[in-house]
Coordinates of C-alpha atoms in Angstrom, one line a residue:
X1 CA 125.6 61.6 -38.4
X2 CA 125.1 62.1 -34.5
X3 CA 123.7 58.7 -32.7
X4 CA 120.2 60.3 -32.0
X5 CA 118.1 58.1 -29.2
X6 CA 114.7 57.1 -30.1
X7 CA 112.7 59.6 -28.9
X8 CA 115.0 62.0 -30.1
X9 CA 114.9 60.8 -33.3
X10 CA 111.6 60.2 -33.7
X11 CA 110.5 63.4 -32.4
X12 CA 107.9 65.2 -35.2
X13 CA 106.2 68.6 -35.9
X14 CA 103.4 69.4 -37.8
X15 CA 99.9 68.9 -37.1
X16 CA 99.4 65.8 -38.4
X17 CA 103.3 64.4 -36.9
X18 CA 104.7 63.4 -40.2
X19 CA 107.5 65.6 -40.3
X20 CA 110.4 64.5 -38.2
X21 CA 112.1 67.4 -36.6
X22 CA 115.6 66.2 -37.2
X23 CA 115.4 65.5 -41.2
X24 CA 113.3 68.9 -41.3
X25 CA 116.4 70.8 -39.6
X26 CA 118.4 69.1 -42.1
X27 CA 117.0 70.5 -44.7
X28 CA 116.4 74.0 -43.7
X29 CA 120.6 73.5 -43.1
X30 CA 121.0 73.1 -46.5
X31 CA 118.4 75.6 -47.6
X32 CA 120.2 77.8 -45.7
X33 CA 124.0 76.9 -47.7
X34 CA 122.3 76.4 -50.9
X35 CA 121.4 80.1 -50.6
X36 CA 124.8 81.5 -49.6
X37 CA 124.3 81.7 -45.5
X38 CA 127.2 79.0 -44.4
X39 CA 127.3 81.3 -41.1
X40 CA 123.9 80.8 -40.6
X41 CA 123.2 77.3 -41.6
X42 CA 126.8 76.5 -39.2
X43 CA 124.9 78.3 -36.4
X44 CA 121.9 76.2 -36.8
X45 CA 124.0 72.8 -36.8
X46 CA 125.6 73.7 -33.7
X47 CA 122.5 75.3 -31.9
X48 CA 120.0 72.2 -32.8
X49 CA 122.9 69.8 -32.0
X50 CA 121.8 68.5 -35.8
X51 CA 124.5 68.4 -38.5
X52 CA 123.7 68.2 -41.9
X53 CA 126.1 64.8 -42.9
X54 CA 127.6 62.6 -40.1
X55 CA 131.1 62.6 -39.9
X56 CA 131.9 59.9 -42.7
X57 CA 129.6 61.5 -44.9
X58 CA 131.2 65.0 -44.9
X59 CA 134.2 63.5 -45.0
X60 CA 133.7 61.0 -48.3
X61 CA 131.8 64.4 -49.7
X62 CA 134.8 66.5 -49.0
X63 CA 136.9 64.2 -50.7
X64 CA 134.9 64.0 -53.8
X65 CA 134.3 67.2 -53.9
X66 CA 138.6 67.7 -54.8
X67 CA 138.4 64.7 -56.7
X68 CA 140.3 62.3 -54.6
X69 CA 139.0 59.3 -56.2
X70 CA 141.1 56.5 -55.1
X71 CA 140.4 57.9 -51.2
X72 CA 137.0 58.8 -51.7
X73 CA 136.4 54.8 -52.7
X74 CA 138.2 53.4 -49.7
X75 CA 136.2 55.9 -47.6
X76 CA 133.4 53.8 -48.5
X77 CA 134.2 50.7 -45.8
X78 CA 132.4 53.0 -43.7
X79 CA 129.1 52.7 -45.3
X80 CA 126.0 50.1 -45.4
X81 CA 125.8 50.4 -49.1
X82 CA 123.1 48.1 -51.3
X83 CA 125.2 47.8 -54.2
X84 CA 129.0 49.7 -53.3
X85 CA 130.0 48.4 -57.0
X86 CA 128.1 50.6 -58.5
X87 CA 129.0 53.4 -56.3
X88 CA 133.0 52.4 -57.2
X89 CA 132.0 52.2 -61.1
X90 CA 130.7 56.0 -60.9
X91 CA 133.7 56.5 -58.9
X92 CA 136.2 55.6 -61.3
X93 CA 134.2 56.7 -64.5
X94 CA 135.1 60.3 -63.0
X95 CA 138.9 59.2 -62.1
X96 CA 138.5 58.2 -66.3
X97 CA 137.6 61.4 -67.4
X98 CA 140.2 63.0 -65.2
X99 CA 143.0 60.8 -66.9
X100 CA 141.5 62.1 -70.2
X101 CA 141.3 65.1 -69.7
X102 CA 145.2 65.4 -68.8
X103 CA 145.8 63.5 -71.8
X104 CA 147.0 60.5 -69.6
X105 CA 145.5 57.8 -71.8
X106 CA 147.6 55.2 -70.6
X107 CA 146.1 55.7 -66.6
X108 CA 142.5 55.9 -68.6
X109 CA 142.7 52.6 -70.4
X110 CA 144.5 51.2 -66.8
X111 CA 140.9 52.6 -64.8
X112 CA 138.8 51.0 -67.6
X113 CA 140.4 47.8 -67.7
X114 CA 141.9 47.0 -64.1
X115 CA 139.1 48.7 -62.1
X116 CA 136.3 49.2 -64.0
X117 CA 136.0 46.3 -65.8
X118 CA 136.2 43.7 -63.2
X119 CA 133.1 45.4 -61.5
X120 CA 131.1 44.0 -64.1
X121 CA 128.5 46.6 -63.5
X122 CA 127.8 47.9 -66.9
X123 CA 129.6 46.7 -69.7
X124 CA 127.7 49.3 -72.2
X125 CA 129.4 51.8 -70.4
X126 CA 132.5 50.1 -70.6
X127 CA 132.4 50.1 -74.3
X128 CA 131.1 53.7 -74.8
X129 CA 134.2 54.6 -72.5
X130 CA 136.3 53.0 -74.6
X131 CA 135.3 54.3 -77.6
X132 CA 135.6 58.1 -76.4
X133 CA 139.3 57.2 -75.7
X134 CA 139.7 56.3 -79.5
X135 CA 137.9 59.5 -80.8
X136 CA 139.9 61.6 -78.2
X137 CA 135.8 62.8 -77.0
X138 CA 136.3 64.3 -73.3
X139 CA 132.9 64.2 -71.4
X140 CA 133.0 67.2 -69.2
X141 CA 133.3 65.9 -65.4
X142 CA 132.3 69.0 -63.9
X143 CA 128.8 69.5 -65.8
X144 CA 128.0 66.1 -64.2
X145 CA 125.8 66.1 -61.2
X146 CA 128.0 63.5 -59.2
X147 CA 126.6 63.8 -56.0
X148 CA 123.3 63.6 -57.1
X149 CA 124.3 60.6 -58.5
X150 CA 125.6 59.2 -55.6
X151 CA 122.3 59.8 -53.8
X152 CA 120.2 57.4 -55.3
X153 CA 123.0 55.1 -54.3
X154 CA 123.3 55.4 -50.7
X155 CA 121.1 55.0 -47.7
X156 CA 118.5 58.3 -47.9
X157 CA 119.6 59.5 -44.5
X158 CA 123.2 59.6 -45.3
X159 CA 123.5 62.3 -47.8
X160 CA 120.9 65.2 -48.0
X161 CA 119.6 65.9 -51.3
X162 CA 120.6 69.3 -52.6
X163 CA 117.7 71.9 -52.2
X164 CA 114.9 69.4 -50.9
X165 CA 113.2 72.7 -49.6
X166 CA 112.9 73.8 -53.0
X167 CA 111.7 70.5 -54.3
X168 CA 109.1 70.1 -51.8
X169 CA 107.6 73.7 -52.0
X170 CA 107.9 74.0 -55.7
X171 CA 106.0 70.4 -56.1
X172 CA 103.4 72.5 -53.7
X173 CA 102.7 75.2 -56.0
X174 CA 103.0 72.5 -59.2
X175 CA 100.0 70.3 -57.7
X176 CA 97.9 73.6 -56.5
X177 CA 98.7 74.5 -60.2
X178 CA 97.9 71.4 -61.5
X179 CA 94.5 71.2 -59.6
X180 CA 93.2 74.7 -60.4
X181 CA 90.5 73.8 -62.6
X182 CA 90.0 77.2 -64.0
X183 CA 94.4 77.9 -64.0
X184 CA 95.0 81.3 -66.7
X185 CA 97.5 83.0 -64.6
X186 CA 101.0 83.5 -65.0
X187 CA 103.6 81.6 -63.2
X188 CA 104.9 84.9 -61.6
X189 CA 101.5 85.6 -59.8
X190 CA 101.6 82.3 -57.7
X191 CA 103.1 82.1 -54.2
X192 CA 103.9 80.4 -51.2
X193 CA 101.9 82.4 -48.9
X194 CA 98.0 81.9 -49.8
X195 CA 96.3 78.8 -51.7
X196 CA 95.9 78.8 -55.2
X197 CA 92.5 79.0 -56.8
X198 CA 91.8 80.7 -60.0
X199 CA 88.1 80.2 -60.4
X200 CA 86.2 81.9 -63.4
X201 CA 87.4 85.3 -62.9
X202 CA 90.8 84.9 -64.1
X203 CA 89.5 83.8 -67.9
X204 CA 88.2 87.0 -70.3
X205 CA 84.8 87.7 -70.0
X206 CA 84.1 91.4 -70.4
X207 CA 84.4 93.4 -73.7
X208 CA 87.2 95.9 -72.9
X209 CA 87.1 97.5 -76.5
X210 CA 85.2 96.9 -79.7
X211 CA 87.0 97.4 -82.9
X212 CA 85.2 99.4 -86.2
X213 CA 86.7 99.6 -89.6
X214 CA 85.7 97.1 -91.6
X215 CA 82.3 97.6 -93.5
X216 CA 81.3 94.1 -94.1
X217 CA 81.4 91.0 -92.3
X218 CA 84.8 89.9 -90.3
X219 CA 86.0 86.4 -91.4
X220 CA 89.2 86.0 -89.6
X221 CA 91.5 87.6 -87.5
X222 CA 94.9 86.8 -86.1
X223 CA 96.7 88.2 -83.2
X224 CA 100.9 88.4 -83.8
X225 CA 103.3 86.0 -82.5
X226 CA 104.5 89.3 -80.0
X227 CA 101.0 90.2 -79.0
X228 CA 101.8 93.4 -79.8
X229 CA 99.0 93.6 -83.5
X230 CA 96.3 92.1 -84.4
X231 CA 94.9 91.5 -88.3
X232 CA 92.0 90.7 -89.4
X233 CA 90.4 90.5 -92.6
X234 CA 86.6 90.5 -94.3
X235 CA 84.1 90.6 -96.7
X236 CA 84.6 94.3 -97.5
X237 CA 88.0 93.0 -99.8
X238 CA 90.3 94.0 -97.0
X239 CA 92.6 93.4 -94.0
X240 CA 93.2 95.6 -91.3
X241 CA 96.7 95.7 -89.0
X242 CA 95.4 97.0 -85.6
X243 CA 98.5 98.1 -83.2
X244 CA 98.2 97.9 -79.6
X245 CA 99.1 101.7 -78.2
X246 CA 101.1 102.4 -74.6
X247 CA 97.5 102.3 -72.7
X248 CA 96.8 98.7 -73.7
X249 CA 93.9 100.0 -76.9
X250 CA 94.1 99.1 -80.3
X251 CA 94.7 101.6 -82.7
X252 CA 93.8 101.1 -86.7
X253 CA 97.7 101.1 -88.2
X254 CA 97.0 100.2 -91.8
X255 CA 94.0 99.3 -93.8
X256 CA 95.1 96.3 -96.6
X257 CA 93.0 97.5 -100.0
X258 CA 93.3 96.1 -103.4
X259 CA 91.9 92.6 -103.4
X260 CA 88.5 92.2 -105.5
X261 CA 87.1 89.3 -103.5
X262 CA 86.6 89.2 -99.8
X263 CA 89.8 88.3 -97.6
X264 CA 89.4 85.1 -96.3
X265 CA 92.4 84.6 -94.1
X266 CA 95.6 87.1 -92.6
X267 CA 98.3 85.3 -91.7
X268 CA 101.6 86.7 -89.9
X269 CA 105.2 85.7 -90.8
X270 CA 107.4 84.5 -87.9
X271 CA 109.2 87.8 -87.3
X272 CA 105.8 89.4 -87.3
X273 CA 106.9 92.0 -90.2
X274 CA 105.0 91.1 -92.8
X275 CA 101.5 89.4 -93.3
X276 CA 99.8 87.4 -95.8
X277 CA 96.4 87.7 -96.9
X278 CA 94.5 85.0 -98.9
X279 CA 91.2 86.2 -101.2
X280 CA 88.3 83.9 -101.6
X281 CA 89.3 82.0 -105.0
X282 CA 91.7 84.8 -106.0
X283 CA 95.2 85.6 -105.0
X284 CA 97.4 85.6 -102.2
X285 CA 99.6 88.8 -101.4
X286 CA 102.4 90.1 -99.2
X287 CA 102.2 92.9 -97.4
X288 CA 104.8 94.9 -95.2
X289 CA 103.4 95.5 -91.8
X290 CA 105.7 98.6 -91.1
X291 CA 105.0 100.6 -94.0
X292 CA 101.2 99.2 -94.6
X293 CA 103.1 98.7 -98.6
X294 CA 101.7 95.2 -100.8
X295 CA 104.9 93.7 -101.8
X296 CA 104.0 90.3 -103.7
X297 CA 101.8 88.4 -105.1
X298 CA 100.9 84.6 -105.7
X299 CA 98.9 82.8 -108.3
X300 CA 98.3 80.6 -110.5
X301 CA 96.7 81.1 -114.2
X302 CA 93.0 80.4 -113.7
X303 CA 93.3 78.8 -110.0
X304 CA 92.2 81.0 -107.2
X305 CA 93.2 80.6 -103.5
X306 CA 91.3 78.7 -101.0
X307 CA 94.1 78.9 -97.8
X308 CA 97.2 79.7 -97.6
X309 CA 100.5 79.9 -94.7
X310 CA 103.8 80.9 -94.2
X311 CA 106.7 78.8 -94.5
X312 CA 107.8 78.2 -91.2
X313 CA 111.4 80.6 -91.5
X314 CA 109.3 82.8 -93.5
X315 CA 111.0 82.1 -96.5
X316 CA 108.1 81.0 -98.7
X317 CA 104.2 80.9 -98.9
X318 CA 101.9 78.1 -99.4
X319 CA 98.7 78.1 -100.7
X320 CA 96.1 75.9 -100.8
X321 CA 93.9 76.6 -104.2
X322 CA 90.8 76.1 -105.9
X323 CA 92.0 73.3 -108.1
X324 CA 92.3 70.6 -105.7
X325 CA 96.3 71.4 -105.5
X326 CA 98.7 72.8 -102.7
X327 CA 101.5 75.1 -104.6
X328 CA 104.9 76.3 -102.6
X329 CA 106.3 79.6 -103.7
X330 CA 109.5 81.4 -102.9
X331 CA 109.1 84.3 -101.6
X332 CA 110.0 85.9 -104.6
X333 CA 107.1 84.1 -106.8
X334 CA 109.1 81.5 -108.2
X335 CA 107.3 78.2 -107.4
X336 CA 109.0 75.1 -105.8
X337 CA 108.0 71.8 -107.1
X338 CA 107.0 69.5 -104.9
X339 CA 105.9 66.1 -106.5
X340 CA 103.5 64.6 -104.0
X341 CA 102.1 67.9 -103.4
X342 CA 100.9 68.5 -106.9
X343 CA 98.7 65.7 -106.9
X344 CA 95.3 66.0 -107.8
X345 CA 93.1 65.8 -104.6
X346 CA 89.8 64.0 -104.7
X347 CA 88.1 66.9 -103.0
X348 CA 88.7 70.6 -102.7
X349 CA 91.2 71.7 -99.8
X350 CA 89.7 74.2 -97.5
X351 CA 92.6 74.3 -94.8
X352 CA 96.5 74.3 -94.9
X353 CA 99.2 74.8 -92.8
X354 CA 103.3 74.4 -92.3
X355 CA 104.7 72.9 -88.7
X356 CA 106.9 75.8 -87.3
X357 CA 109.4 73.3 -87.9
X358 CA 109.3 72.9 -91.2
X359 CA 108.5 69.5 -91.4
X360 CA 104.8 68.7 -91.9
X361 CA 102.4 69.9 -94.3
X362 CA 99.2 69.6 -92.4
X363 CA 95.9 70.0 -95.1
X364 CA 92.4 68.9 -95.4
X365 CA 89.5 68.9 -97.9
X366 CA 86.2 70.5 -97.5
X367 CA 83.9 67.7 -98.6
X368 CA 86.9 65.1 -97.0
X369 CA 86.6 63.6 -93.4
X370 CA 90.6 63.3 -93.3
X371 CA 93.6 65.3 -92.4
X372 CA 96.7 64.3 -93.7
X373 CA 100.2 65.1 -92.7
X374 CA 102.6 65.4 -95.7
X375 CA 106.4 65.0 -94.8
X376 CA 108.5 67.0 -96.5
X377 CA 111.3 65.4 -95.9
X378 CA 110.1 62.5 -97.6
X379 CA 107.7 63.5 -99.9
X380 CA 105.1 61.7 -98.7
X381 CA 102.1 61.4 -96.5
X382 CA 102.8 59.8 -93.3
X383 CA 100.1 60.6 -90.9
X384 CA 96.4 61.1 -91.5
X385 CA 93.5 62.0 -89.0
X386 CA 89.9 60.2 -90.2
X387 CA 86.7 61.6 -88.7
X388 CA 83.4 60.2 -89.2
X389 CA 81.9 64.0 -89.9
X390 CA 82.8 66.8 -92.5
X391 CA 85.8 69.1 -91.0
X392 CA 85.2 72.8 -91.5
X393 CA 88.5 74.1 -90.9
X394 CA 91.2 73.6 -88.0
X395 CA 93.9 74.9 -85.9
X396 CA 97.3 74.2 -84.5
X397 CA 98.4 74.8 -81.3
X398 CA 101.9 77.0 -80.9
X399 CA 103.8 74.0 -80.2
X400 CA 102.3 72.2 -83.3
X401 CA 101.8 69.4 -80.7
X402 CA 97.7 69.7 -80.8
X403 CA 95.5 70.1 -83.1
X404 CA 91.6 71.5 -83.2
X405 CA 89.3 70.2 -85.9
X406 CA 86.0 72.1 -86.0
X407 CA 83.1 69.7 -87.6
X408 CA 79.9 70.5 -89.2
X409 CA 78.0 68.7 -87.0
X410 CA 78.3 71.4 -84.3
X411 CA 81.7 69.7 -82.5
X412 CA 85.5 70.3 -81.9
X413 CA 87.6 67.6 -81.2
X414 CA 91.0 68.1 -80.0
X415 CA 94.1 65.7 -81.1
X416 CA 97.3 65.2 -79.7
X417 CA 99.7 65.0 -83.2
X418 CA 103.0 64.6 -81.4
X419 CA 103.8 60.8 -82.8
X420 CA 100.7 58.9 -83.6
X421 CA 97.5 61.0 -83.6
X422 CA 95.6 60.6 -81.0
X423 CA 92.1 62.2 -79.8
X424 CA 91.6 63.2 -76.2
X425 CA 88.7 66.1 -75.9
X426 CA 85.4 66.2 -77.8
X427 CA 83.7 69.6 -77.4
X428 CA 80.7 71.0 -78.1
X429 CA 77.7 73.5 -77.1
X430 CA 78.5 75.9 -79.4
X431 CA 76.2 76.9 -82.6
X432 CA 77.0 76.3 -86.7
X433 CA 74.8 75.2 -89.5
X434 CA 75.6 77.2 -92.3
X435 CA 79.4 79.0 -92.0
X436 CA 82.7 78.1 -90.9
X437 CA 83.2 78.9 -87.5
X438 CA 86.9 78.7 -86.4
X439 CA 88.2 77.8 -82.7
X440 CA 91.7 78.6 -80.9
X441 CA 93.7 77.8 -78.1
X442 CA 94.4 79.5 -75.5
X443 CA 95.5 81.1 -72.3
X444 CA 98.0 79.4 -69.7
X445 CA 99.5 76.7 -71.6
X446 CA 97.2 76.5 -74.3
X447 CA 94.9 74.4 -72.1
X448 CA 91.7 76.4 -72.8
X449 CA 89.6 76.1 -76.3
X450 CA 87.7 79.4 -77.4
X451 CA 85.0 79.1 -80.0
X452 CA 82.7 81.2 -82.2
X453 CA 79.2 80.6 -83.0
X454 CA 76.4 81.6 -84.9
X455 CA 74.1 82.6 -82.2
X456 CA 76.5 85.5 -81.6
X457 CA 78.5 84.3 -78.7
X458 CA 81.9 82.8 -78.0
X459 CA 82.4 79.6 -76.1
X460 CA 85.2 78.8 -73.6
X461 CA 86.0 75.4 -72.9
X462 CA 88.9 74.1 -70.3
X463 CA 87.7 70.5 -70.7
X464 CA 85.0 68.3 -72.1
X465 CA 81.7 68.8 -71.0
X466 CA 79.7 72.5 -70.9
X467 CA 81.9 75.4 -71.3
X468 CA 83.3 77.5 -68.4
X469 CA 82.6 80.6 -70.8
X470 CA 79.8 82.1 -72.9
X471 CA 80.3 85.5 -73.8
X472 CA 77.8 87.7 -75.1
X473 CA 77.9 90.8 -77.1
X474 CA 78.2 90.6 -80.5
X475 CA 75.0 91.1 -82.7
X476 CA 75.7 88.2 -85.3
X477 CA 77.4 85.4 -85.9
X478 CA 80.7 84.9 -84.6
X479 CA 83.8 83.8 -87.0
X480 CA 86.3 83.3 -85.7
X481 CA 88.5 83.8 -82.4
X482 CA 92.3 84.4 -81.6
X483 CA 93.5 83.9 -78.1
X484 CA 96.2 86.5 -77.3
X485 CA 99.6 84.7 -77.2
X486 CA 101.4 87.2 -75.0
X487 CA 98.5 88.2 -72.5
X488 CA 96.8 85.2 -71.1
X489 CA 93.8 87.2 -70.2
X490 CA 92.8 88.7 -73.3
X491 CA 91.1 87.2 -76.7
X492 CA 89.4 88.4 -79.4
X493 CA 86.4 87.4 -81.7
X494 CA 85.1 88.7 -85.0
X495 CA 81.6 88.8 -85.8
X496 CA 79.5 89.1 -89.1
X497 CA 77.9 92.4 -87.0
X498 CA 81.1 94.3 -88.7
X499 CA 83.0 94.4 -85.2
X500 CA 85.9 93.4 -83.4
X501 CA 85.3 92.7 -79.6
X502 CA 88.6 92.8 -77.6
X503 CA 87.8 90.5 -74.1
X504 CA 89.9 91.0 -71.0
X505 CA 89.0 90.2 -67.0
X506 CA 85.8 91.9 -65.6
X507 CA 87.2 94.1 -63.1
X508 CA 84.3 93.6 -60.9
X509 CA 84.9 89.9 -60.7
X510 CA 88.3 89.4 -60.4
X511 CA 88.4 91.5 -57.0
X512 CA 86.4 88.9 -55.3
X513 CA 85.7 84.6 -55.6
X514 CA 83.7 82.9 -56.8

């Protein structure tokens, strides 16, 4: 790079002076290449008498850039390096893989063991090196970021980092991301031109539609993995499949009949084609969403269901039942045996659920104060979740990385289930004495919590604390909630007042701040 005097090189911009001119002309040269202008970004070098790499830079970058790799390390006499071994070492582990790839094992073995090895820079390396030469394993040169290697290795000022311009403005709109208390929009509606506040208007609020067909109280309901349905089932024996129509409403598609107790739970499969539905101590079916048609059931002789979920391909269904026992069934009916899970419980199980990976059986009992993770791979129970209080029911986030457990005594506590279990948010405000109320996550990221409650409102939570949210509307108490996965800004709760409420942005208040 050009000798800059002092003052030259010390001169700044920006209000506060922190910006020297020089590295920020840099950058914006780079920008500028990085983007496909080389005329421009040339013009720029020349104009601000500022180029991008001093001479010996472009020319060590040019050379390892065609792969010269016996050049490209003597080009390095030029430079002040820290540590030029370990700059030679990632040097030669290229010139390696060239050699391989040619099928010149001979000049391979000759890097590893006249050049490389006498670095003595890092012998684990050295053997994993060696080992690819024996299994004839090529590591691809080209899909490694060299230069961005390289950088961490010499002197900050001497080679640019590719696209700091990027860097620095996308770590702008991260942290205005990050720090947006009230953040439920999409990633598409930030920019670079105004700061970034969310505020309350941007979480649902207002009741854009309210749902009749059920005649009986509305236990559950379940939005589909697409967005695009939503099911819910009730005390009235059955389910309904609502479809969402071209103007955004939901539309009655098929009414489930033909259960004789009420329907305690709908449940999608993966693909979103067919549903599950789970009576109160009575049997589970199968149901084709397309054609509204039942298609199977699941029982047991004298044992009724108390929960039930998909497998997570879809290829099976398990219920949790009314004699203490979790039961897996192929989707044809046959039952698959699994020995731990046949085990008599010491309480009844109110609450099951498969990880979408297949691994994990997540249950937990009704008069228990313990969650327990069964692993299927190796047929036992590997993880367990102890609370002090009776759990009601719970939910897992999409990721299967949290988990919500509503309590009796009027809290939800969130855990973090990725590795050992962990709890990080305690929740409360909401109302339960007598029913199970169930809670969601939701909206950007799944970092909001949505609630029902029996005083006929629905709590919103984006932390501990008081909620951000209470909506009010329904006339009795509220079930349970399902936060849309497709459509940030819309949820929707289901009340023992017979209704579904749809919730989406109040109009009114998202045109101004708050």
């Amino acid at each position: 790079m050009k000798d800059l005097g002092d003052s030259e090189a010390m001169e700044t911009i920006g209000s506060k002076g922190l910006v020297k001119k020089s590295e920020f002309i840099r950058i914006l040269i780079d920008a500028l290449s990085s983007l496909g202008f080389a005329d421009i970004a040339a013009r720029l070098e020349n104009e601000s008498k500022t180029p991008l790499h001093s001479s010996i830079a472009k020319q060590f970058l040019e050379l390892v850039k065609h792969g010269k790799w016996d050049k490209s390390i003597d080009a390095l006499q030029g430079f002040e390096l820290r540590d030029e071994k370990a700059v030679r070492f990632l040097l030669l582990e290229q010139k390696f893989f060239e050699f391989l790839k040619t099928d010149n094992v001979a000049g391979a073995l000759r890097t590893l063991r006249d050049e490389m090895e006498p670095l003595a820079v890092n012998k684990k390396r050295i053997h994993e090196l060696a080992s690819e030469v024996i299994s004839a394993s090529v590591e691809d040169a080209e899909s490694v970021r060299l230069v961005e290697r390289l950088q961490s290795l010499f002197p900050p000022a001497v080679i640019v980092p590719e696209r700091m311009l990027e860097y620095f403005l996308e770590n702008h709109i991260d942290l205005e991301r990050k720090y947006c208390f009230h953040h439920n929009v999409v990633d598409s509606d930030l920019s670079l031109f105004s700061k970034h506040q969310c505020g309350k208007r941007k979480i649902p609020s207002e009741t854009v539609q309210i749902l009749e067909g059920h005649s009986d109280e509305v236990w559950f309901l379940k939005f589909s993995h697409d967005g695009k349905y939503l099911a819910s089932s009730s005390k009235d024996h059955s389910a309904i499949i609502w479809e969402m129509n071209a103007e955004g409403k939901f539309l009655m598609k098929h009414k489930l009949e033909g259960h004789e107790s009420p329907v305690v739970a709908v449940l999608w499969s993966p693909d979103d084609g067919q549903v599950i539905t789970c009576g109160e101590n009575e049997v589970i079916k199968r149901w084709d969403v397309g054609s509204g048609d039942f298609v199977q059931s699941y029982e047991k002789d004298g044992v009724g269901s108390v929960s039930c979920g998909w497998f997570y391909d879809g290829s099976g269904i398990v219920g949790a039942m009314d004699d203490r026992r979790i039961y897996l069934w192929n989707l044809d009916g046959t039952e698959i045996q699994q020995e731990q899970e046949q085990e008599k419980r010491a309480q009844m199980v109110s609450d099951v659920a498969m990880t979408s990976d297949g691994k994990w059986v997540i249950s937990v009992g009704r008069e228990q104060r313990e969650i327990s993770f069964f692993n299927r791979e190796t047929g036992r129970v590997e993880k367990v979740i102890q609370e002090k209080d009776m759990i009601t029911s719970f939910s897992l986030s999409r990721d299967n990385k949290h988990l919500l457990i509503d309590l009796i005594t009027q809290k939800i506590h969130a855990w973090s289930i990725e590795g050992e279990p962990f709890r990080y948010l305690k929740l409360e405000g909401h109302k339960r004495s007598r029913f199970i109320i169930r809670s969601c996550f939701g909206g950007y990221g799944e970092t909001f919590v949505a609630s029902g409650s029996e005083d006929s409102q629905v709590y919103i939570w984006r932390s501990g604390g008081e909620p951000c949210r209470v909506l009010s509307g329904h006339s009795g108490a509220v079930n349970c909630v399902s936060w849309n996965p497709t459509d940030i800004h819309m949820l929707a709760s289901a009340s023992d007042d017979r209704t579904i409420r749809i919730w989406g942005l109040d109009d009114k208040e998202a045109a101004c701040d708050d």
